[in-house]
Tab-separated table of C-alpha atoms in Angstrom:
chain	number	residue	atom	x	y	z
A	51	MET	CA	-2.058	7.425	-25.102
A	52	ILE	CA	-4.225	9.169	-26.837
A	53	THR	CA	-3.924	12.030	-24.816
A	54	GLU	CA	-0.118	11.933	-26.195
A	55	GLU	CA	-0.716	11.144	-29.195
A	56	ALA	CA	-2.966	14.827	-28.642
A	57	LEU	CA	0.864	16.709	-27.159
A	58	PRO	CA	2.288	18.807	-30.085
A	59	THR	CA	-1.337	20.153	-29.520
A	60	TYR	CA	-0.852	21.500	-26.255
A	61	GLN	CA	2.932	22.688	-26.728
A	62	THR	CA	1.518	24.040	-29.990
A	63	MET	CA	-1.472	26.465	-27.517
A	64	LEU	CA	1.105	27.483	-24.822
A	65	ASN	CA	4.219	27.980	-26.756
A	66	THR	CA	1.771	30.511	-28.555
A	67	LEU	CA	1.191	33.074	-24.495
A	68	ASP	CA	3.949	35.563	-23.436
A	69	GLY	CA	6.250	35.276	-22.501
A	70	VAL	CA	7.133	31.633	-24.120
A	71	ARG	CA	6.217	33.276	-28.146
A	72	ASP	CA	7.676	30.092	-29.632
A	73	GLU	CA	6.625	31.560	-32.857
A	74	THR	CA	8.390	29.649	-35.612
A	75	GLY	CA	9.651	26.167	-33.466
A	76	ALA	CA	12.944	26.979	-32.898
A	77	SER	CA	13.715	29.656	-29.589
A	78	LEU	CA	16.608	29.305	-27.996
A	79	THR	CA	14.741	30.507	-24.709
A	80	SER	CA	15.296	27.653	-22.218
A	81	TRP	CA	10.903	27.460	-21.983
A	82	ALA	CA	10.478	26.691	-25.385
A	83	ILE	CA	13.559	23.934	-25.685
A	84	TRP	CA	12.095	22.051	-21.930
A	85	THR	CA	9.127	22.157	-23.931
A	86	ARG	CA	10.656	20.892	-27.012
A	87	ALA	CA	11.785	18.277	-25.184
A	88	TRP	CA	8.982	17.110	-23.240
A	89	THR	CA	7.598	16.589	-26.603
A	90	ALA	CA	9.890	14.712	-28.147
A	91	GLU	CA	10.391	12.624	-24.836
A	92	GLU	CA	6.759	12.125	-24.147
A	93	ASN	CA	6.311	11.352	-28.131
A	94	ARG	CA	8.650	8.653	-27.053
A	95	HIS	CA	6.148	6.825	-24.351
A	96	GLY	CA	3.585	6.866	-26.877
A	97	ASP	CA	4.723	5.300	-29.114
A	98	LEU	CA	5.818	2.380	-26.898
A	99	LEU	CA	2.680	2.109	-25.312
A	100	ASN	CA	0.734	2.103	-29.293
A	101	LYS	CA	2.800	-1.007	-29.936
A	102	TYR	CA	2.165	-3.373	-26.837
A	103	LEU	CA	-1.276	-2.823	-27.051
A	104	TYR	CA	-1.258	-3.897	-30.761
A	105	LEU	CA	1.029	-6.727	-30.363
A	106	SER	CA	-0.592	-7.562	-27.301
A	107	GLY	CA	-4.745	-7.183	-29.295
A	108	ARG	CA	-5.916	-6.146	-26.076
A	109	VAL	CA	-7.898	-3.625	-27.711
A	110	ASP	CA	-9.309	-1.975	-30.687
A	111	MET	CA	-6.505	-0.295	-33.196
A	112	LYS	CA	-9.230	1.172	-35.101
A	113	GLN	CA	-10.900	2.100	-32.903
A	114	ILE	CA	-7.693	3.564	-30.701
A	115	GLU	CA	-6.948	5.975	-34.762
A	116	LYS	CA	-10.068	6.884	-34.832
A	117	THR	CA	-9.868	8.557	-31.315
A	118	ILE	CA	-6.404	10.435	-32.322
A	119	GLN	CA	-7.581	11.136	-35.396
A	120	TYR	CA	-10.535	12.555	-34.620
A	121	LEU	CA	-9.472	14.320	-31.627
A	122	ILE	CA	-6.203	15.998	-32.858
A	123	GLY	CA	-8.298	16.445	-36.445
A	124	SER	CA	-10.716	18.302	-33.911
A	125	GLY	CA	-8.704	21.366	-32.852
A	126	MET	CA	-8.129	23.138	-29.055
A	127	VAL	CA	-10.083	26.232	-27.931
A	128	CYS	CA	-7.902	27.302	-25.314
A	129	ASP	CA	-9.179	30.249	-22.659
A	130	TYR	CA	-5.804	31.669	-22.485
A	131	MET	CA	-7.175	32.242	-18.714
A	132	TYR	CA	-7.410	29.139	-17.695
A	133	CYS	CA	-4.320	27.815	-19.349
A	134	LEU	CA	-2.226	30.194	-17.413
A	135	PHE	CA	-4.632	28.109	-14.342
A	136	LEU	CA	-3.390	24.962	-16.303
A	137	ILE	CA	0.586	24.885	-16.093
A	138	PRO	CA	1.414	23.959	-12.472
A	139	PHE	CA	-1.279	21.068	-12.796
A	140	VAL	CA	0.425	19.488	-16.299
A	141	PHE	CA	3.772	20.156	-14.727
A	142	THR	CA	2.963	18.309	-11.452
A	143	ILE	CA	0.697	15.670	-13.730
A	144	SER	CA	4.101	15.279	-15.931
A	145	LEU	CA	6.226	14.531	-12.872
A	146	PHE	CA	3.387	11.996	-10.977
A	147	HIS	CA	3.408	10.497	-14.594
A	148	ARG	CA	7.143	10.272	-15.116
A	149	TYR	CA	7.906	8.746	-11.083
A	150	LEU	CA	5.463	6.449	-11.966
A	151	SER	CA	6.627	5.533	-15.141
A	152	SER	CA	9.327	5.001	-13.209
A	153	TYR	CA	7.949	2.855	-10.613
A	154	MET	CA	6.499	0.318	-13.216
A	155	SER	CA	9.600	-0.347	-14.838
A	156	GLY	CA	11.223	-1.432	-11.765
A	157	LYS	CA	14.002	1.173	-11.847
A	158	THR	CA	14.739	2.768	-7.931
A	159	LEU	CA	17.188	6.003	-9.239
A	160	LEU	CA	14.380	8.781	-10.076
A	161	CYS	CA	15.444	11.454	-12.084
A	162	TRP	CA	12.665	14.380	-12.858
């Protein structure tokens, strides 16, 4: 949940790479459109998880909020060659996350 809250930061960093360059945040390139849609979808997951944890009382939400504030407020420095290396990894993790979410919710149809 905490990393999903910082996803817009990660998206912004990926969108500064050569070949993407979504400088306005409204680029019509396929990659820019996909990353914005992905970020919006993951934001919904984070919101739902946040509400569930809050209502269930299973975690200290004050500490979660402090951690999220610190993570986003600290910013991020990314070595571009390292980021390029991570793109396939991030995509694979996203697909695995989608699979687990579908499996855990009892869905039988997986639409990746």
